[in-house]
Coordinates of C-alpha atoms in Angstrom, one line a residue:
Chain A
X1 CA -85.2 89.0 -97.2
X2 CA -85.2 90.9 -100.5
X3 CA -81.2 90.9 -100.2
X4 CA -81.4 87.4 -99.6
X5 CA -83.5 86.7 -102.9
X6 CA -80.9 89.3 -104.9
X7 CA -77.8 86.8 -103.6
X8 CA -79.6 83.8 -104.4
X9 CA -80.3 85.3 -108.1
X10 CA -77.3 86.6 -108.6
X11 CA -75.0 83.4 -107.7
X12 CA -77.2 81.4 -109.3
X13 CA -76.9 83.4 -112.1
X14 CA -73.0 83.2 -112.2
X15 CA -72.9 79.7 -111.5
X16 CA -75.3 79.1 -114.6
X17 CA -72.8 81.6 -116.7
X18 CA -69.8 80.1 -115.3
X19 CA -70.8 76.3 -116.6
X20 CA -71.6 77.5 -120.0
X21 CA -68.1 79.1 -120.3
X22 CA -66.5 75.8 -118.9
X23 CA -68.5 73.6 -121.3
X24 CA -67.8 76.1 -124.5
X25 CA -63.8 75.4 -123.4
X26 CA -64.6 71.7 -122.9
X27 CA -63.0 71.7 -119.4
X28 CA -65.1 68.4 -119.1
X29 CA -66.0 65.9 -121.2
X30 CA -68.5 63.3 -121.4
X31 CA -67.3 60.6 -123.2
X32 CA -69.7 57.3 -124.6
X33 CA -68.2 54.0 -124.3
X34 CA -69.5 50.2 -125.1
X35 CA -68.0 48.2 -122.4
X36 CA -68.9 45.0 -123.7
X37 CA -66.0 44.6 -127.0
X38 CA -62.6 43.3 -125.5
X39 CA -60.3 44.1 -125.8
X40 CA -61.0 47.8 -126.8
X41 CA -63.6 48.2 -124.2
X42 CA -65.1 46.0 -121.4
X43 CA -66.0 45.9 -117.8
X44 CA -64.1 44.3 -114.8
X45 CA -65.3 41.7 -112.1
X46 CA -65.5 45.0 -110.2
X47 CA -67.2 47.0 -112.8
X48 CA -64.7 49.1 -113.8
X49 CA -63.9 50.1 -117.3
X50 CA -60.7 48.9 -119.2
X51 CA -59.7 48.8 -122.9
X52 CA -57.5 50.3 -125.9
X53 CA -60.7 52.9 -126.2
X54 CA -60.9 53.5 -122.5
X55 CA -57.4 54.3 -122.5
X56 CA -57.3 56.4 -125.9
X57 CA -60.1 58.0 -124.5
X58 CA -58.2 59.1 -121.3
X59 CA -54.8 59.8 -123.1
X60 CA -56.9 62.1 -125.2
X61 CA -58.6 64.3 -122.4
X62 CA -54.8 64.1 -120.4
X63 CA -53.8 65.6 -123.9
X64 CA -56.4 68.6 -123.8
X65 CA -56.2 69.1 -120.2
X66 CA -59.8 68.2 -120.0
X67 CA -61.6 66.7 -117.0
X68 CA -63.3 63.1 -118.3
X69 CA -66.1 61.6 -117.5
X70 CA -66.7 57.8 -119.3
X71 CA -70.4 56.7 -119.9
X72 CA -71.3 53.6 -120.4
X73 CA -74.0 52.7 -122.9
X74 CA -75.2 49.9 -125.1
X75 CA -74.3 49.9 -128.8
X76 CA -78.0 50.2 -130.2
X77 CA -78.6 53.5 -128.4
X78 CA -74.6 54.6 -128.5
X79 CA -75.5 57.4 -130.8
X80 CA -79.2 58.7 -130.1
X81 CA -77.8 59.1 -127.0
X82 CA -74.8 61.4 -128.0
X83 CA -77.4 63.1 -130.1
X84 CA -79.8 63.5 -126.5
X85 CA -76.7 64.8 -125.3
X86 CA -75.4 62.1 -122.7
X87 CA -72.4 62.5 -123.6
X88 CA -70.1 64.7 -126.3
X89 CA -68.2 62.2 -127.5
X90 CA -68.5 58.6 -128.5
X91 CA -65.0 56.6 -128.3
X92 CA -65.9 52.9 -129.3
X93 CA -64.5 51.9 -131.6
X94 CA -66.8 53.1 -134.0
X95 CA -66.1 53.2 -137.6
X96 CA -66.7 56.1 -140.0
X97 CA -69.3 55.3 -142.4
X98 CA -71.4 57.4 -144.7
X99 CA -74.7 56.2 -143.0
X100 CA -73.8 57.1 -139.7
X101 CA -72.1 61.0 -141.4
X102 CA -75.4 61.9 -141.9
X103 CA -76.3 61.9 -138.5
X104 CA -72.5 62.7 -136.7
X105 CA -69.3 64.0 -137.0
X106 CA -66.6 62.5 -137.1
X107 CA -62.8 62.8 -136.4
X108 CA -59.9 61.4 -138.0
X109 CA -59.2 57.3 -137.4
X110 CA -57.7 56.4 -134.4
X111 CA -57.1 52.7 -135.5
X112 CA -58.3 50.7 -138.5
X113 CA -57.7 46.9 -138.2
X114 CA -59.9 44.1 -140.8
X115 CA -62.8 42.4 -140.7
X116 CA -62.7 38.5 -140.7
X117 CA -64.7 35.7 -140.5
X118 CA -64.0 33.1 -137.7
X119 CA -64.9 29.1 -138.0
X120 CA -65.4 26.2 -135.7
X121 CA -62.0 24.4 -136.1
X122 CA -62.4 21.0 -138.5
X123 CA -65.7 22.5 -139.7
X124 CA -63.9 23.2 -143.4
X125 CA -66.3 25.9 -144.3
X126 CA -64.5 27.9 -146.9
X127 CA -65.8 31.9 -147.9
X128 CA -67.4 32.1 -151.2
X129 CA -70.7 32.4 -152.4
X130 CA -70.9 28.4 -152.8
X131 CA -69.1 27.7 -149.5
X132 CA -71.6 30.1 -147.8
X133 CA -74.9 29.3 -149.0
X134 CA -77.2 27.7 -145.9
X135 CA -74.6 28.9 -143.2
X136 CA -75.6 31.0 -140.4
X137 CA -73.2 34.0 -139.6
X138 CA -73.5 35.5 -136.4
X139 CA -72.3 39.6 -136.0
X140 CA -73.2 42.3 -134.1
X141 CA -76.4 44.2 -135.3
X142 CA -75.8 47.6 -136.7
X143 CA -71.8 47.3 -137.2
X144 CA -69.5 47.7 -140.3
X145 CA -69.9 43.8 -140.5
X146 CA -73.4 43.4 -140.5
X147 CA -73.5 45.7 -143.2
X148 CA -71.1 43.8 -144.9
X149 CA -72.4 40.6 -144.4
X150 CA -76.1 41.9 -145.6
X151 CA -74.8 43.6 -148.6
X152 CA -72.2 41.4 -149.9
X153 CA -73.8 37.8 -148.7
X154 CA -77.3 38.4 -147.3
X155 CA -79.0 36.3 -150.0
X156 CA -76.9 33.1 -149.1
X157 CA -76.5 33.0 -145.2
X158 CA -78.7 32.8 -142.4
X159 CA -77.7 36.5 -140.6
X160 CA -78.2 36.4 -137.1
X161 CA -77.5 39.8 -135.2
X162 CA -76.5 40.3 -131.5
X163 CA -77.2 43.8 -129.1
X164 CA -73.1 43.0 -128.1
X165 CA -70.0 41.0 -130.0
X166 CA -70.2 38.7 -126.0
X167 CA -73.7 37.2 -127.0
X168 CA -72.2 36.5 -130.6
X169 CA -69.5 34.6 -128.8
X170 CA -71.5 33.0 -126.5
X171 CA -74.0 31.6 -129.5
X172 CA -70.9 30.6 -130.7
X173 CA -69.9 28.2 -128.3
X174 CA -73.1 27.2 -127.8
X175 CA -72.7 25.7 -131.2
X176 CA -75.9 28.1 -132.9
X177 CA -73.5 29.8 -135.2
X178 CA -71.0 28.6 -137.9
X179 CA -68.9 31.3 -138.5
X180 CA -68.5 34.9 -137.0
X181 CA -68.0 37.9 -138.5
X182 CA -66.2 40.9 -136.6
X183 CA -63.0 42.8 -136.3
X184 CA -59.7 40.8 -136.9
X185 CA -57.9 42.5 -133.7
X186 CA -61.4 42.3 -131.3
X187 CA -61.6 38.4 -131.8
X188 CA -58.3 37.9 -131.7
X189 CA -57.7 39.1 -128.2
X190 CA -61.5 38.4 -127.0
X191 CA -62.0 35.4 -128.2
X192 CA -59.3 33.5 -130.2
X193 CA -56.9 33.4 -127.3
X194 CA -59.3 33.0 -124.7
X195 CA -60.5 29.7 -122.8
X196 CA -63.7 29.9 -125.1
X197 CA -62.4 30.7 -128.0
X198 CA -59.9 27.8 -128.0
X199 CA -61.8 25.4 -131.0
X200 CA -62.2 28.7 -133.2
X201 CA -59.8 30.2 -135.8
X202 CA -59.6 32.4 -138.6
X203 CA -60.9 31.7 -141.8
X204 CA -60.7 33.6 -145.6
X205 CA -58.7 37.0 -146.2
X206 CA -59.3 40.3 -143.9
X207 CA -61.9 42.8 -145.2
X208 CA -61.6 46.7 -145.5
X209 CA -63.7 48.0 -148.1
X210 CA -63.9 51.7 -147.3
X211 CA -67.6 51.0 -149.1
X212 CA -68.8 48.6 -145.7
X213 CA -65.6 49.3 -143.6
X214 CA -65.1 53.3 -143.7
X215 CA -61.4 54.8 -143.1
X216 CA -61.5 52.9 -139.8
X217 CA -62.6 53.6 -136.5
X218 CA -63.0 57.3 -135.2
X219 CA -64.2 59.3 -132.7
X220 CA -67.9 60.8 -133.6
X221 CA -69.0 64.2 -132.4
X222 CA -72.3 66.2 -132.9
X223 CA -72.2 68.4 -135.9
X224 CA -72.6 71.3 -133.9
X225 CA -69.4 70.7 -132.5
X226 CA -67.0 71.0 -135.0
X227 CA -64.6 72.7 -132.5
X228 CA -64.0 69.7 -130.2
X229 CA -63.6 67.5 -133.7
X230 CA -60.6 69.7 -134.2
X231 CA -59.1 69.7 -130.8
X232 CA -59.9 65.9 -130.8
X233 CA -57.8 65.8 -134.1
X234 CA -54.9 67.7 -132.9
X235 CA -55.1 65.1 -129.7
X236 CA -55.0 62.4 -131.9
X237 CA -51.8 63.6 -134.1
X238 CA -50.2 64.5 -130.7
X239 CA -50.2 61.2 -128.9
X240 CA -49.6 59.5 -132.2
X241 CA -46.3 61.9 -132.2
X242 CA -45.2 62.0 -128.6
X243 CA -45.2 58.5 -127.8
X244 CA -48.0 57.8 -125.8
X245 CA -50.4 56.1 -128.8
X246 CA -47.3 53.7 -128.9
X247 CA -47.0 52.6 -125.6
X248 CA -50.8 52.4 -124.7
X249 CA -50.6 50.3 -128.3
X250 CA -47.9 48.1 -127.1
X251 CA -50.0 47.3 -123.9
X252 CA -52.6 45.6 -125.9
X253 CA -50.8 44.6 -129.2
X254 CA -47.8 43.2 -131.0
X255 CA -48.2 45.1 -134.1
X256 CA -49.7 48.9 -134.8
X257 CA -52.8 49.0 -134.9
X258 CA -53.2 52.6 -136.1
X259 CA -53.3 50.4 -139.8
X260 CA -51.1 52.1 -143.2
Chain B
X1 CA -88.9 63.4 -137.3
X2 CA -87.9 61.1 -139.8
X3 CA -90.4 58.4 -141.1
X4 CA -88.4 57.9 -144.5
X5 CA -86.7 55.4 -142.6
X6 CA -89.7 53.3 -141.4
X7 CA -91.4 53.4 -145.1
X8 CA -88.4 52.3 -146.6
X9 CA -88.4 49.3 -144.4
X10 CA -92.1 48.7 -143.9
X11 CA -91.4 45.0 -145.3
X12 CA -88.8 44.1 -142.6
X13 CA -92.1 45.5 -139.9
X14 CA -94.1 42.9 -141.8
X15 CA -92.0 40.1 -141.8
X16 CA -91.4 40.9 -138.1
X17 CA -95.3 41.0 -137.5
X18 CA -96.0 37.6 -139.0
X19 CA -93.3 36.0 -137.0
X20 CA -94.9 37.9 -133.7
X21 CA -98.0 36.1 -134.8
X22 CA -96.8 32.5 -135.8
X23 CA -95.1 32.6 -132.5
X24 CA -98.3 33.9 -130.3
X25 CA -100.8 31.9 -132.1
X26 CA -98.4 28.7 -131.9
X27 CA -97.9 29.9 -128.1
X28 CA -101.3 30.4 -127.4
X29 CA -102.2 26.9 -129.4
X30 CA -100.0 24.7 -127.7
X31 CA -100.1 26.4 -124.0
X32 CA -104.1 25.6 -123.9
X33 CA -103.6 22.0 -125.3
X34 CA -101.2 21.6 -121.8
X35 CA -103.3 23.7 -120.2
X36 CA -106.0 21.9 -119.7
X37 CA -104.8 18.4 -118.2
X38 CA -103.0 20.8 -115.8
X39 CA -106.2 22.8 -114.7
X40 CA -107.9 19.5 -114.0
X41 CA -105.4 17.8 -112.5
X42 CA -104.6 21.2 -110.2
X43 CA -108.2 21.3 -109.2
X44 CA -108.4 17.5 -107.9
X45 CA -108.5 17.5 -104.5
X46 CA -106.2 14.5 -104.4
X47 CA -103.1 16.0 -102.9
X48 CA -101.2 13.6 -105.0
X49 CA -103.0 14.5 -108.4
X50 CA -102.8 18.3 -107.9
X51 CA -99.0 18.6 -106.5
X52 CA -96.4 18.5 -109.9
X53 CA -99.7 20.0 -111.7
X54 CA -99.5 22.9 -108.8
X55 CA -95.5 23.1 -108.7
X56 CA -95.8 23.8 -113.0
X57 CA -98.1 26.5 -112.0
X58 CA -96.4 28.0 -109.7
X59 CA -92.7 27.8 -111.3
X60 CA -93.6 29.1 -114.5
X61 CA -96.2 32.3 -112.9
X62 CA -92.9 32.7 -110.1
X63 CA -90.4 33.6 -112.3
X64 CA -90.3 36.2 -115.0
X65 CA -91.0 35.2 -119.0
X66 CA -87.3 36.7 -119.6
X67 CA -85.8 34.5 -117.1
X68 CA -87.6 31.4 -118.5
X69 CA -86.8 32.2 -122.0
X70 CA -83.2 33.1 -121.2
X71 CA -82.9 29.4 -119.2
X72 CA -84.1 27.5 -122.1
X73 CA -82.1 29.7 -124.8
X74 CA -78.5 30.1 -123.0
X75 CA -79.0 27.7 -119.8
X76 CA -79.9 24.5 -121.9
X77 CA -77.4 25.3 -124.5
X78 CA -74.1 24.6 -121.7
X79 CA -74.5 21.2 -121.1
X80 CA -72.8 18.8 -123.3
X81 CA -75.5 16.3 -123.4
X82 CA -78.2 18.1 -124.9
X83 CA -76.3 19.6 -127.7
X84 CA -75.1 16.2 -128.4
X85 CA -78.6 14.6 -128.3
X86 CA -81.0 14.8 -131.4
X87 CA -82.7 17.5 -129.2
X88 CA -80.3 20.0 -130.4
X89 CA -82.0 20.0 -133.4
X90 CA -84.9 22.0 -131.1
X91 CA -82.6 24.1 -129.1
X92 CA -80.4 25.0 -131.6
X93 CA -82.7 27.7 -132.9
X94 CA -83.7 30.8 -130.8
X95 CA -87.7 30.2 -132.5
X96 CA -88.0 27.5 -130.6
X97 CA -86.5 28.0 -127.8
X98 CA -89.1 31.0 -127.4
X99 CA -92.0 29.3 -128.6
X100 CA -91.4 26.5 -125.9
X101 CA -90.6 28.8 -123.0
X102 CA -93.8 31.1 -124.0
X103 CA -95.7 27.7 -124.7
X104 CA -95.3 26.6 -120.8
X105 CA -95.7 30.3 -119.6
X106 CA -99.1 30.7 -121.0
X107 CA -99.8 27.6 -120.3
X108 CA -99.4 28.0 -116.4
X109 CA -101.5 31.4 -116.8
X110 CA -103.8 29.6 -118.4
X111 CA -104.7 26.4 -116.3
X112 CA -104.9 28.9 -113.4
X113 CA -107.4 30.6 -114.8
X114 CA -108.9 27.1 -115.7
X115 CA -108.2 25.8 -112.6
X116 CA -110.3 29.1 -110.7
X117 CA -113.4 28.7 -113.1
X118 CA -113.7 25.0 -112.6
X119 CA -113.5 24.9 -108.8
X120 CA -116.1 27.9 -108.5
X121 CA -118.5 25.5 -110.8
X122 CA -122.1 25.9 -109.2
X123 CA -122.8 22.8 -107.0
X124 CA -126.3 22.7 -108.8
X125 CA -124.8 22.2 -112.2
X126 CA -123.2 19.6 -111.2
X127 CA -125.9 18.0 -108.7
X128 CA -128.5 18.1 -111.5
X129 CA -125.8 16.6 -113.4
X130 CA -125.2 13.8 -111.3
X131 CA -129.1 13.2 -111.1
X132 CA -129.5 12.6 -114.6
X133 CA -126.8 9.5 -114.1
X134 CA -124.3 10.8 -115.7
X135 CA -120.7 9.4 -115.1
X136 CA -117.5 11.7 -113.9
X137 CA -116.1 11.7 -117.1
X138 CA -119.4 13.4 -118.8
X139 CA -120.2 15.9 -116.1
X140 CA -116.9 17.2 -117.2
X141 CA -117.3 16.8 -120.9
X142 CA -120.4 18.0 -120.7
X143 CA -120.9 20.6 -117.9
X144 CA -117.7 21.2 -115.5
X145 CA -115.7 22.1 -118.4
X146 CA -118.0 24.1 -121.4
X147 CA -119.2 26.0 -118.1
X148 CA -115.8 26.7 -116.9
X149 CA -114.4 28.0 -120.4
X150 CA -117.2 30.2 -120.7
X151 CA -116.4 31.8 -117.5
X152 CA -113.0 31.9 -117.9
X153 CA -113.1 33.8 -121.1
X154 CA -112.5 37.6 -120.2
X155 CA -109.6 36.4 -118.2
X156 CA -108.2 34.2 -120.6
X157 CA -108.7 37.1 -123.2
X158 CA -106.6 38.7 -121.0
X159 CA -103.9 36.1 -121.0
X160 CA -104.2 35.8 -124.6
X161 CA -103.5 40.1 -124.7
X162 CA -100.2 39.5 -122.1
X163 CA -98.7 37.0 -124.6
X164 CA -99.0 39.0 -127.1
X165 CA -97.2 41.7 -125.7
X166 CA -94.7 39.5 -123.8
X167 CA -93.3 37.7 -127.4
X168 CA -91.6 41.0 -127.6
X169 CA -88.9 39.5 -125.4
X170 CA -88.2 37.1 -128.8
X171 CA -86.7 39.9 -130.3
X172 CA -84.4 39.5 -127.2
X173 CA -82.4 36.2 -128.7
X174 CA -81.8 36.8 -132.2
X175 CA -85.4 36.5 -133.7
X176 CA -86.6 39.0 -135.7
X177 CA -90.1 39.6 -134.8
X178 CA -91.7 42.5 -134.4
X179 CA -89.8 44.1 -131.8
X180 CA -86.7 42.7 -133.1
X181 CA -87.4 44.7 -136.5
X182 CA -87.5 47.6 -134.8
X183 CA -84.4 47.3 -133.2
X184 CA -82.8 46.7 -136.1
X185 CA -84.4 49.9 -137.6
X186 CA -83.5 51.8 -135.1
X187 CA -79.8 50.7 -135.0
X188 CA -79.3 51.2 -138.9
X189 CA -81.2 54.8 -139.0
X190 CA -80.6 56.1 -135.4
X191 CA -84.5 56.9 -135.2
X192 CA -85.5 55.4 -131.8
X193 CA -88.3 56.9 -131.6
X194 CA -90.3 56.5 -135.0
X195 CA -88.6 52.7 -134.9
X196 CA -90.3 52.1 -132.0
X197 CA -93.5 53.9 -132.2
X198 CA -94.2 51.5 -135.2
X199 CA -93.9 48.9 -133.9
X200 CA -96.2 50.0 -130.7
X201 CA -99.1 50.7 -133.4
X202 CA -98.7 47.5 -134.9
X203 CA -98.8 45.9 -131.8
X204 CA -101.8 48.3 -131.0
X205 CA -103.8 46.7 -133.8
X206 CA -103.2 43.5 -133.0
X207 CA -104.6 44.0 -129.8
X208 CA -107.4 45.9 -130.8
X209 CA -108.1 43.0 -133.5
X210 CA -108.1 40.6 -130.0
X211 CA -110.3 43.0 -128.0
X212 CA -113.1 43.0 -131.0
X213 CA -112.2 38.9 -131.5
X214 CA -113.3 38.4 -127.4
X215 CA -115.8 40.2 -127.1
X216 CA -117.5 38.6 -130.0
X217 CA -116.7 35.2 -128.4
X218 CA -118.2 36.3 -125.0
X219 CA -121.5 37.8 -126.8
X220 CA -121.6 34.4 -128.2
X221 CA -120.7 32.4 -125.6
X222 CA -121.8 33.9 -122.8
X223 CA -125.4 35.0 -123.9
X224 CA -127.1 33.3 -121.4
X225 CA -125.6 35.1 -118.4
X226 CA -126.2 38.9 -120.2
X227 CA -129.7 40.4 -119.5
X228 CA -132.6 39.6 -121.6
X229 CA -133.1 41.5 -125.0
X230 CA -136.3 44.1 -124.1
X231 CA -138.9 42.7 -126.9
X232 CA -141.0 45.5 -128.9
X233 CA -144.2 46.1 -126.7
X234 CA -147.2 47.9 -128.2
X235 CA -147.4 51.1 -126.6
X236 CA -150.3 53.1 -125.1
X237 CA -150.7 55.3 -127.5
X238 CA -150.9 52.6 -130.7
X239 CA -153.4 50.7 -128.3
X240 CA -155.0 53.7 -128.1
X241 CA -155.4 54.3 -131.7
X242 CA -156.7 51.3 -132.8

């Protein structure tokens, strides 16, 4: 019996030693994604994940040799949850902005596309303060473009925010909404040139104020782990170098989005 | 833990709670003005009479408040016809959508608890009633119905505690009520729990503020059924004395 209890003890104590080691390495990593922001990130008929991010994210761990594991997870709770520890990594699209610095890390941009508003073709509404004034703008709550819309417009419009950009689209069509704000590049490819999308186009000049915008979309990390910021950096430069950026780029896009 | 956050945007909580309130009061308004026809007309033993009142009931306490709201705020908006008619105006906005879905929700709630209180009226009541030559119409004006509501009160106090809490599902489609400030909180400073914490006190003494409000009403209304007040009898010892 006692030998019994001393095996138990001691392989439970090396398995508990060995995963530390293994997650100090970063043999596996837990990566946060949105699912619900084509054509970076969404979920199939048959609930599987597909996107620019979701295939960034896997090019990356191919990169570091690392075992992935993709978590899905709303935006409102995308980062609490990396800071509860769900996941190390949040790859979704998320831009780098001083507000969310004080809470994570972040790693270089992977991409960095525009903002732009979207209109109701024949509806004529132009962007400027006048043109504005009375309109209702629908973006997702908590993005670069709310911010931007709040800060730059919020005493003219009528701001309403969704949990996901497919709700904002969805209002849109719906005919609640007369203009949208979000990434150039996102409603492009999930909305523009889709069947619901068809009476919409693009209105007024692209946004990128580093002030609402950031440097563009990177990967954020807890603080603590400033080491997998670095080995996520050196993943970025190397499948920016060797080609595979490019090609999982070309997949999704006529033009780099990686931005100048 | 990090409250700088929810000071800073104390305003946006208060905006939120007075649209929470507009839309329960308004709910709560509206659902007992519809609830009433319903309750009598579920409680008439013509089979005709009670079945569309009995159907309403049971739709609207069937399905879930989400479900309902969801119907009338993404459901309605597909069809060409409606958002071509001058009823758009209405369904255009999320505040109304909710306020009509939580207007017929409480309302079914409600004329079932109606509906329960007026068909356990005492027989005598209404005997006595009938003795006196009264006609249908004022045995329920004045006894089937003031009887009823006085019975139904701690269950529609309960009702009244539900809605409250249910209008958080407004913060749901766009509106920013009190649960939808919180959200918003919680997204922009990434402090789930002191966002939402908040908000649960609010909500907390808003239903505290109902507790205290129905009890009052029941001490009121319902004095006649709560045991007589002991009155101030000399005692042996004052006799005694004198």
């Amino acid at each position: 019996m006692r030998k019994l209890v001393t095996a138990v003890v001691t392989a439970v104590t090396v398995a508990l030693v060995s995963t530390s080691v293994i997650a100090g390495e970063w043999k596996k990593i837990r990566i946060g994604v949105e699912g619900a922001y084509p054509p970076f990130s969404s979920i199939t008929a048959d609930g599987k994940l597909v996107g620019f991010d979701i295939d960034i994210a896997n090019a990356l761990c191919a990169e570091l040799g690392a075992e992935c594991e993709l978590v899905p997870q709303d935006w409102d709770g995308i980062i609490p949850a990396l800071l509860a520890k769900k996941y190390d990594a949040i790859i979704a699209s998320m831009s780098i902005t001083e507000e969310r610095k004080k809470k994570v890390a972040f790693t270089n941009k992977y991409y960095n596309t525009p903002a732009k508003f979207v209109r109701r073709k024949g509806s004529g509404i132009e962007i400027s303060m006048e043109g504005l004034k009375g309109k209702t703008v629908g973006v997702q709550r908590a993005t670069t473009h709310d911010n931007f819309i709040t800060g730059e417009f919020g005493e003219a419009v009528d701001i309403k925010r969704y949990a996901t950009q497919d709700e904002a689209y969805l209002d849109a069509v719906a005919g609640r909404l007369d203009l949208l704000l979000a990434d150039s590049v996102a409603m492009d490819d999930g909305f523009l040139k889709t069947d619901q999308g068809k009476d919409f186009e693009f209105v007024g000049p692209g946004y990128s104020e580093v002030k609402y915008f950031g440097e563009g979309a990177g990967i954020a990390v807890r603080k603590e782990d400033q080491d997998l910021v670095d080995m996520l950096n050196k993943a970025i430069d190397a499948i920016r170098a060797n080609g595979t950026y490019e090609k999982i780029n070309s997949n999704y896009f006529e033009f780099d989005v990686y931005g100048g | 833990m990090d409250f700088d956050a929810i000071i800073s945007n104390l305003p946006l909580y208060l905006k939120g709670l007075w649209v929470t309130l507009q839309l329960v009061i308004m709910a709560l308004a509206a659902g007992f003005v519809l609830a009433v026809p319903v309750a009598l007309a579920a409680a008439s033993r013509n089979l005709l009479v009670a079945i569309i009142p009995k159907a309403f009931i049971y739709f609207f306490r069937g399905t879930p408040l989400l479900v309902q709201m969801f119907m009338i705020y993404h459901g309605f908006a597909q069809f060409d016809a409606l958002r071509e008619s001058f009823l758009w105006l209405v369904f255009r906005e999320a505040y109304w959508c909710a306020l009509i879905a939580f207007s017929l929700n409480t309302a079914a709630y409600t004329a079932e608890i109606l509906r329960g209180a007026i068909e356990q009226t005492s027989f005598g009541e209404v005997e006595a009633a009938k003795a006196c030559g009264m006609s249908k119409p004022t045995i329920y004006r004045r006894i089937v119905l003031p009887s009823s509501f006085r019975r139904a009160l701690p269950a529609y106090g309960n009702e009244v505690i539900f809605m409250l809490h249910g209008s958080a599902l407004a913060g749901v489609i766009t509106i920013v009520d009190l649960f939808g400030a919180a959200k918003i909180v919680n997204s922009r400073h990434f402090v789930p729990f002191e966002s939402f914490i908040t908000a649960g006190v609010f909500y907390l003494c808003v239903t505290f503020f109902l507790v205290w409000l129905f009890k009052r009403l029941e001490h009121h209304w319902n004095a006649y059924l709560r045991p007589r007040e002991t009155i101030a009898v000399p005692t042996i010892a004052a006799t005694a004395a004198d």
